[in-house]
mmCIF file of C-alpha atoms in Angstrom:
data_model
loop_
_atom_site.group_PDB
_atom_site.id
_atom_site.type_symbol
_atom_site.label_atom_id
_atom_site.label_comp_id
_atom_site.label_asym_id
_atom_site.label_seq_id
_atom_site.Cartn_x
_atom_site.Cartn_y
_atom_site.Cartn_z
ATOM 1 C CA MET A 1 95.368 20.991 140.882
ATOM 2 C CA ASP A 2 95.041 21.365 137.108
ATOM 3 C CA TRP A 3 97.340 19.337 135.051
ATOM 4 C CA SER A 4 97.985 20.043 131.550
ATOM 5 C CA PHE A 5 99.377 18.097 128.346
ATOM 6 C CA GLN A 6 102.126 18.783 125.858
ATOM 7 C CA LEU A 7 100.956 17.870 122.602
ATOM 8 C CA TYR A 8 104.077 16.878 121.287
ATOM 9 C CA SER A 9 103.604 13.896 123.384
ATOM 10 C CA ALA A 10 101.133 12.820 121.054
ATOM 11 C CA ARG A 11 102.711 13.857 117.611
ATOM 12 C CA ASN A 12 102.889 9.996 116.774
ATOM 13 C CA PHE A 13 99.025 9.161 117.700
ATOM 14 C CA GLN A 14 96.882 11.520 115.623
ATOM 15 C CA PRO A 15 94.344 12.828 114.551
ATOM 16 C CA TRP A 16 94.083 15.359 117.300
ATOM 17 C CA GLU A 17 90.390 15.008 117.117
ATOM 18 C CA ASP A 18 90.747 11.801 119.253
ATOM 19 C CA VAL A 19 93.983 12.749 121.011
ATOM 20 C CA LEU A 20 91.903 15.815 122.901
ATOM 21 C CA LYS A 21 88.897 13.532 123.098
ATOM 22 C CA THR A 22 91.371 11.178 124.930
ATOM 23 C CA LEU A 23 93.266 13.856 127.452
ATOM 24 C CA ALA A 24 89.895 15.081 128.374
ATOM 25 C CA SER A 25 88.347 11.677 129.138
ATOM 26 C CA LEU A 26 91.449 11.006 131.318
ATOM 27 C CA GLY A 27 90.835 14.385 133.573
ATOM 28 C CA TYR A 28 93.219 16.622 131.830
ATOM 29 C CA THR A 29 91.732 20.260 131.723
ATOM 30 C CA GLN A 30 94.620 21.832 129.712
ATOM 31 C CA VAL A 31 97.155 21.484 126.970
ATOM 32 C CA GLU A 32 100.573 23.001 126.017
ATOM 33 C CA GLY A 33 100.736 23.487 122.204
ATOM 34 C CA TYR A 34 103.690 23.406 119.912
ATOM 35 C CA GLY A 35 104.011 24.090 116.091
ATOM 36 C CA GLY A 36 102.367 21.049 114.686
ATOM 37 C CA VAL A 37 98.661 22.090 115.853
ATOM 38 C CA TYR A 38 98.895 26.061 114.798
ATOM 39 C CA GLU A 39 98.059 25.221 111.056
ATOM 40 C CA ASN A 40 94.611 26.148 111.430
ATOM 41 C CA PRO A 41 94.249 27.609 115.030
ATOM 42 C CA GLU A 42 90.933 28.327 114.655
ATOM 43 C CA ALA A 43 89.643 24.995 114.238
ATOM 44 C CA PHE A 44 92.096 23.304 116.883
ATOM 45 C CA ARG A 45 90.224 25.833 119.094
ATOM 46 C CA ALA A 46 86.905 24.693 118.355
ATOM 47 C CA GLU A 47 88.194 21.616 118.891
ATOM 48 C CA LEU A 48 89.615 22.146 122.129
ATOM 49 C CA ASP A 49 86.243 23.927 123.297
ATOM 50 C CA LYS A 50 84.460 21.001 122.291
ATOM 51 C CA ASN A 51 86.299 18.695 124.877
ATOM 52 C CA GLY A 52 86.425 21.123 127.272
ATOM 53 C CA LEU A 53 90.082 21.767 127.154
ATOM 54 C CA SER A 54 92.231 25.288 127.552
ATOM 55 C CA MET A 55 95.767 25.786 125.828
ATOM 56 C CA PRO A 56 97.229 28.302 128.279
ATOM 57 C CA SER A 57 100.667 28.173 127.268
ATOM 58 C CA GLY A 58 102.270 27.151 123.942
ATOM 59 C CA HIS A 59 106.105 26.420 122.341
ATOM 60 C CA PHE A 60 106.744 28.802 119.404
ATOM 61 C CA GLY A 61 110.665 28.582 117.543
ATOM 62 C CA ILE A 62 112.750 31.171 117.950
ATOM 63 C CA ASP A 63 112.767 32.099 114.315
ATOM 64 C CA MET A 64 108.931 32.701 114.208
ATOM 65 C CA LEU A 65 109.214 34.794 117.499
ATOM 66 C CA GLU A 66 112.144 36.883 116.125
ATOM 67 C CA ARG A 67 111.166 37.290 112.305
ATOM 68 C CA ASP A 68 107.403 37.383 112.498
ATOM 69 C CA PHE A 69 106.250 38.178 116.086
ATOM 70 C CA GLY A 70 102.631 39.228 114.465
ATOM 71 C CA ALA A 71 102.011 35.244 113.267
ATOM 72 C CA ALA A 72 102.766 34.024 116.888
ATOM 73 C CA LYS A 73 100.802 36.487 118.417
ATOM 74 C CA GLY A 74 97.696 35.767 116.409
ATOM 75 C CA ILE A 75 97.996 32.248 116.777
ATOM 76 C CA ALA A 76 98.332 32.482 120.747
ATOM 77 C CA GLU A 77 95.502 34.903 121.139
ATOM 78 C CA THR A 78 93.344 32.608 118.934
ATOM 79 C CA LEU A 79 94.004 29.602 121.035
ATOM 80 C CA GLY A 80 93.843 31.319 124.292
ATOM 81 C CA MET A 81 97.461 31.304 125.714
ATOM 82 C CA LYS A 82 99.079 33.337 128.259
ATOM 83 C CA LEU A 83 102.341 32.001 128.508
ATOM 84 C CA ILE A 84 104.726 31.794 125.137
ATOM 85 C CA ALA A 85 107.574 29.267 125.697
ATOM 86 C CA CYS A 86 110.668 29.461 123.315
ATOM 87 C CA PRO A 87 111.800 25.751 123.509
ATOM 88 C CA TRP A 88 114.814 25.064 121.456
ATOM 89 C CA LEU A 89 117.872 26.129 119.735
ATOM 90 C CA GLU A 90 119.505 24.114 116.816
ATOM 91 C CA PRO A 91 122.993 22.476 117.569
ATOM 92 C CA ALA A 92 124.884 24.728 114.826
ATOM 93 C CA GLU A 93 123.370 27.574 116.569
ATOM 94 C CA ARG A 94 124.308 27.254 119.996
ATOM 95 C CA PRO A 95 127.180 29.318 121.292
ATOM 96 C CA THR A 96 130.318 27.955 122.398
ATOM 97 C CA ASP A 97 131.697 30.591 124.993
ATOM 98 C CA ALA A 98 129.992 32.734 128.186
ATOM 99 C CA ASP A 99 130.094 35.783 125.710
ATOM 100 C CA GLY A 100 127.602 33.973 123.200
ATOM 101 C CA TRP A 101 125.055 32.736 125.495
ATOM 102 C CA ARG A 102 125.018 36.050 126.949
ATOM 103 C CA ALA A 103 124.195 37.824 123.613
ATOM 104 C CA PHE A 104 121.545 34.902 123.453
ATOM 105 C CA GLY A 105 119.639 35.663 126.380
ATOM 106 C CA ARG A 106 119.653 39.388 125.100
ATOM 107 C CA ARG A 107 117.780 37.909 122.222
ATOM 108 C CA LEU A 108 115.164 36.423 124.700
ATOM 109 C CA ALA A 109 115.086 39.615 126.367
ATOM 110 C CA ALA A 110 113.945 41.383 123.053
ATOM 111 C CA ILE A 111 111.335 38.648 122.337
ATOM 112 C CA GLY A 112 110.394 38.764 125.962
ATOM 113 C CA ARG A 113 109.862 42.661 125.733
ATOM 114 C CA LYS A 114 107.399 41.888 122.733
ATOM 115 C CA ALA A 115 105.256 39.304 124.358
ATOM 116 C CA ARG A 116 104.815 41.909 127.642
ATOM 117 C CA ASP A 117 103.867 44.491 125.343
ATOM 118 C CA ALA A 118 100.953 42.190 123.478
ATOM 119 C CA GLY A 119 100.142 40.718 127.007
ATOM 120 C CA PHE A 120 101.914 37.379 127.346
ATOM 121 C CA ASP A 121 103.966 36.139 129.522
ATOM 122 C CA PHE A 122 107.450 35.094 128.133
ATOM 123 C CA ALA A 123 109.590 31.858 129.138
ATOM 124 C CA TRP A 124 112.692 30.167 127.951
ATOM 125 C CA HIS A 125 112.146 26.151 128.154
ATOM 126 C CA ASN A 126 115.483 24.306 128.298
ATOM 127 C CA HIS A 127 116.849 21.012 127.272
ATOM 128 C CA ASP A 128 120.058 19.507 128.609
ATOM 129 C CA PHE A 129 122.698 21.299 126.517
ATOM 130 C CA GLU A 130 122.090 24.471 128.630
ATOM 131 C CA PHE A 131 123.684 22.770 131.713
ATOM 132 C CA VAL A 132 126.837 21.672 130.188
ATOM 133 C CA PRO A 133 129.588 24.446 131.232
ATOM 134 C CA VAL A 134 131.744 26.390 128.757
ATOM 135 C CA ALA A 135 134.944 27.569 129.225
ATOM 136 C CA GLY A 136 135.668 29.113 133.332
ATOM 137 C CA GLY A 137 132.820 26.537 134.371
ATOM 138 C CA LEU A 138 130.112 28.826 133.558
ATOM 139 C CA VAL A 139 126.570 27.412 133.004
ATOM 140 C CA PRO A 140 124.962 28.808 129.815
ATOM 141 C CA GLN A 141 121.180 28.405 131.501
ATOM 142 C CA ARG A 142 122.619 30.937 134.288
ATOM 143 C CA LEU A 143 123.867 32.934 131.618
ATOM 144 C CA ILE A 144 120.506 33.000 129.814
ATOM 145 C CA LEU A 145 118.650 33.806 133.065
ATOM 146 C CA GLU A 146 121.195 36.619 134.164
ATOM 147 C CA ALA A 147 121.398 38.277 130.279
ATOM 148 C CA ALA A 148 117.405 38.294 130.400
ATOM 149 C CA PRO A 149 116.405 39.047 133.919
ATOM 150 C CA ASP A 150 112.519 39.874 132.954
ATOM 151 C CA ILE A 151 112.034 36.599 130.905
ATOM 152 C CA GLY A 152 110.358 33.513 132.528
ATOM 153 C CA TRP A 153 111.363 29.980 132.888
ATOM 154 C CA GLU A 154 109.602 26.921 132.063
ATOM 155 C CA MET A 155 111.645 24.111 133.484
ATOM 156 C CA ASP A 156 111.820 20.953 132.206
ATOM 157 C CA VAL A 157 113.089 19.341 135.075
ATOM 158 C CA ALA A 158 114.189 15.976 133.793
ATOM 159 C CA TRP A 159 116.190 17.414 131.130
ATOM 160 C CA VAL A 160 117.994 19.092 133.819
ATOM 161 C CA ILE A 161 118.747 15.965 135.904
ATOM 162 C CA ARG A 162 119.893 14.639 132.089
ATOM 163 C CA GLY A 163 122.139 17.490 131.870
ATOM 164 C CA GLY A 164 124.138 16.001 134.997
ATOM 165 C CA ASP A 165 122.448 18.938 137.621
ATOM 166 C CA ASP A 166 120.362 18.990 140.465
ATOM 167 C CA PRO A 167 117.058 20.624 139.966
ATOM 168 C CA LEU A 168 116.499 21.396 143.534
ATOM 169 C CA HIS A 169 119.262 23.370 143.284
ATOM 170 C CA TRP A 170 117.935 25.436 140.533
ATOM 171 C CA ILE A 171 114.479 25.686 142.254
ATOM 172 C CA GLU A 172 116.310 27.510 145.172
ATOM 173 C CA GLU A 173 118.117 29.879 143.254
ATOM 174 C CA PHE A 174 115.674 30.756 140.686
ATOM 175 C CA GLY A 175 112.626 29.794 141.851
ATOM 176 C CA PRO A 176 110.768 33.046 141.248
ATOM 177 C CA ARG A 177 111.708 32.974 137.611
ATOM 178 C CA ILE A 178 109.947 29.403 136.987
ATOM 179 C CA VAL A 179 106.596 29.929 135.857
ATOM 180 C CA ALA A 180 105.834 26.768 134.356
ATOM 181 C CA ALA A 181 107.460 22.904 134.422
ATOM 182 C CA HIS A 182 107.458 20.055 132.432
ATOM 183 C CA VAL A 183 106.592 16.949 134.500
ATOM 184 C CA LYS A 184 108.767 14.422 132.809
ATOM 185 C CA ASP A 185 110.470 10.921 134.233
ATOM 186 C CA ILE A 186 113.354 9.105 133.322
ATOM 187 C CA ALA A 187 113.513 5.028 133.339
ATOM 188 C CA PRO A 188 115.767 3.364 135.251
ATOM 189 C CA ASP A 189 119.347 2.718 133.636
ATOM 190 C CA GLY A 190 118.696 0.168 130.567
ATOM 191 C CA GLU A 191 115.143 0.448 130.477
ATOM 192 C CA ALA A 192 112.880 1.996 128.112
ATOM 193 C CA LYS A 193 115.244 2.009 125.339
ATOM 194 C CA ASP A 194 112.758 2.183 122.417
ATOM 195 C CA GLU A 195 111.301 5.363 124.283
ATOM 196 C CA ASP A 196 114.458 7.134 124.595
ATOM 197 C CA GLY A 197 114.909 6.210 128.281
ATOM 198 C CA TRP A 198 111.870 8.370 129.400
ATOM 199 C CA SER A 199 109.243 7.062 131.885
ATOM 200 C CA ASP A 200 105.957 7.457 132.527
ATOM 201 C CA VAL A 201 105.564 10.338 135.250
ATOM 202 C CA GLY A 202 105.711 8.767 138.716
ATOM 203 C CA HIS A 203 106.959 5.092 137.287
ATOM 204 C CA GLY A 204 110.442 6.481 136.990
ATOM 205 C CA VAL A 205 113.620 7.383 139.079
ATOM 206 C CA VAL A 206 112.809 10.956 139.375
ATOM 207 C CA ASP A 207 111.227 12.251 142.768
ATOM 208 C CA TRP A 208 108.227 13.815 141.291
ATOM 209 C CA ALA A 209 106.377 13.716 144.699
ATOM 210 C CA GLY A 210 109.304 16.012 146.228
ATOM 211 C CA LEU A 211 109.775 17.683 143.305
ATOM 212 C CA VAL A 212 106.072 18.945 142.932
ATOM 213 C CA ILE A 213 106.181 20.230 146.613
ATOM 214 C CA ALA A 214 109.434 22.482 146.358
ATOM 215 C CA LEU A 215 107.843 23.883 142.920
ATOM 216 C CA ARG A 216 104.578 24.526 144.723
ATOM 217 C CA ASN A 217 106.362 26.035 147.607
ATOM 218 C CA ARG A 218 109.246 27.684 145.868
ATOM 219 C CA THR A 219 107.969 29.359 142.477
ATOM 220 C CA PRO A 220 105.062 30.793 141.012
ATOM 221 C CA ALA A 221 104.532 28.599 138.538
ATOM 222 C CA GLN A 222 101.063 28.101 137.077
ATOM 223 C CA TYR A 223 101.237 25.369 134.427
ATOM 224 C CA PHE A 224 102.418 21.740 135.305
ATOM 225 C CA VAL A 225 102.817 20.158 131.975
ATOM 226 C CA MET A 226 103.272 16.579 131.359
ATOM 227 C CA GLU A 227 105.455 15.536 128.980
ATOM 228 C CA HIS A 228 107.256 12.315 127.239
ATOM 229 C CA ASP A 229 109.061 12.797 124.167
ATOM 230 C CA ASN A 230 108.980 9.469 122.568
ATOM 231 C CA PRO A 231 106.223 7.240 124.168
ATOM 232 C CA ALA A 232 105.236 3.832 122.259
ATOM 233 C CA ASP A 233 101.528 4.137 123.507
ATOM 234 C CA PHE A 234 100.380 8.105 123.968
ATOM 235 C CA GLU A 235 97.181 7.010 126.100
ATOM 236 C CA ARG A 236 99.316 4.707 128.214
ATOM 237 C CA PHE A 237 101.527 7.683 129.150
ATOM 238 C CA ALA A 238 98.855 10.258 129.357
ATOM 239 C CA ARG A 239 96.554 8.054 131.591
ATOM 240 C CA ARG A 240 99.086 6.247 134.175
ATOM 241 C CA SER A 241 101.103 9.833 134.514
ATOM 242 C CA ILE A 242 97.874 11.601 135.821
ATOM 243 C CA ALA A 243 96.758 8.955 137.874
ATOM 244 C CA ALA A 244 100.407 9.259 139.741
ATOM 245 C CA ALA A 245 100.148 12.755 139.663
ATOM 246 C CA THR A 246 97.117 13.180 141.668
ATOM 247 C CA THR A 247 98.996 11.471 144.550
ATOM 248 C CA PHE A 248 101.710 13.646 144.575
#
């Protein structure tokens, strides 16, 4: 199994040349991009190639995807991506009712059509706010997926849990839509406060051994992406996480 690494996890540990060299030495074969590595795609692609790494997936903000999809397309093609994922919606822009979330889903559906026409897969990447019910008890994540039936889902499992929901339930219901997964762990209550309560994968409270089996059996997910939103030591996180993952 090829494990990927979300480069956002290493944003505070540049230069990127050293980050990529470290990841390759630890056994990673893939990385996932985000806006901080797109300034010079050609040069970054050269560093990936030098270290035997590929970037099959990447995150792009909704503003770029809606206003200048051509720019996103060019970056994705240069870096060799197959999956474009939209990962975030600013708090001020988040709908407050079911109709608003359905409308947001339709915006994602329109982006998805552009992505497919350009030869890419497209997915929404969740956080926790999509699992906070709106009036009537409706869950935004379900509203998004129902309003955009042709897009994929990059499931950030730990954010589902922090949103108060059960990822296994969502895997059971929407498994065919899950095209990638973020492999992230949560520290026991009260621990790792300096790291926002996140943990190295396999060293927290999330049952990753069981979840990987569920994701393999019930979804077409091709990319399993290690992520820690605020590690104190990127190399420690990357090393301990891939060592644990090989036992899943």
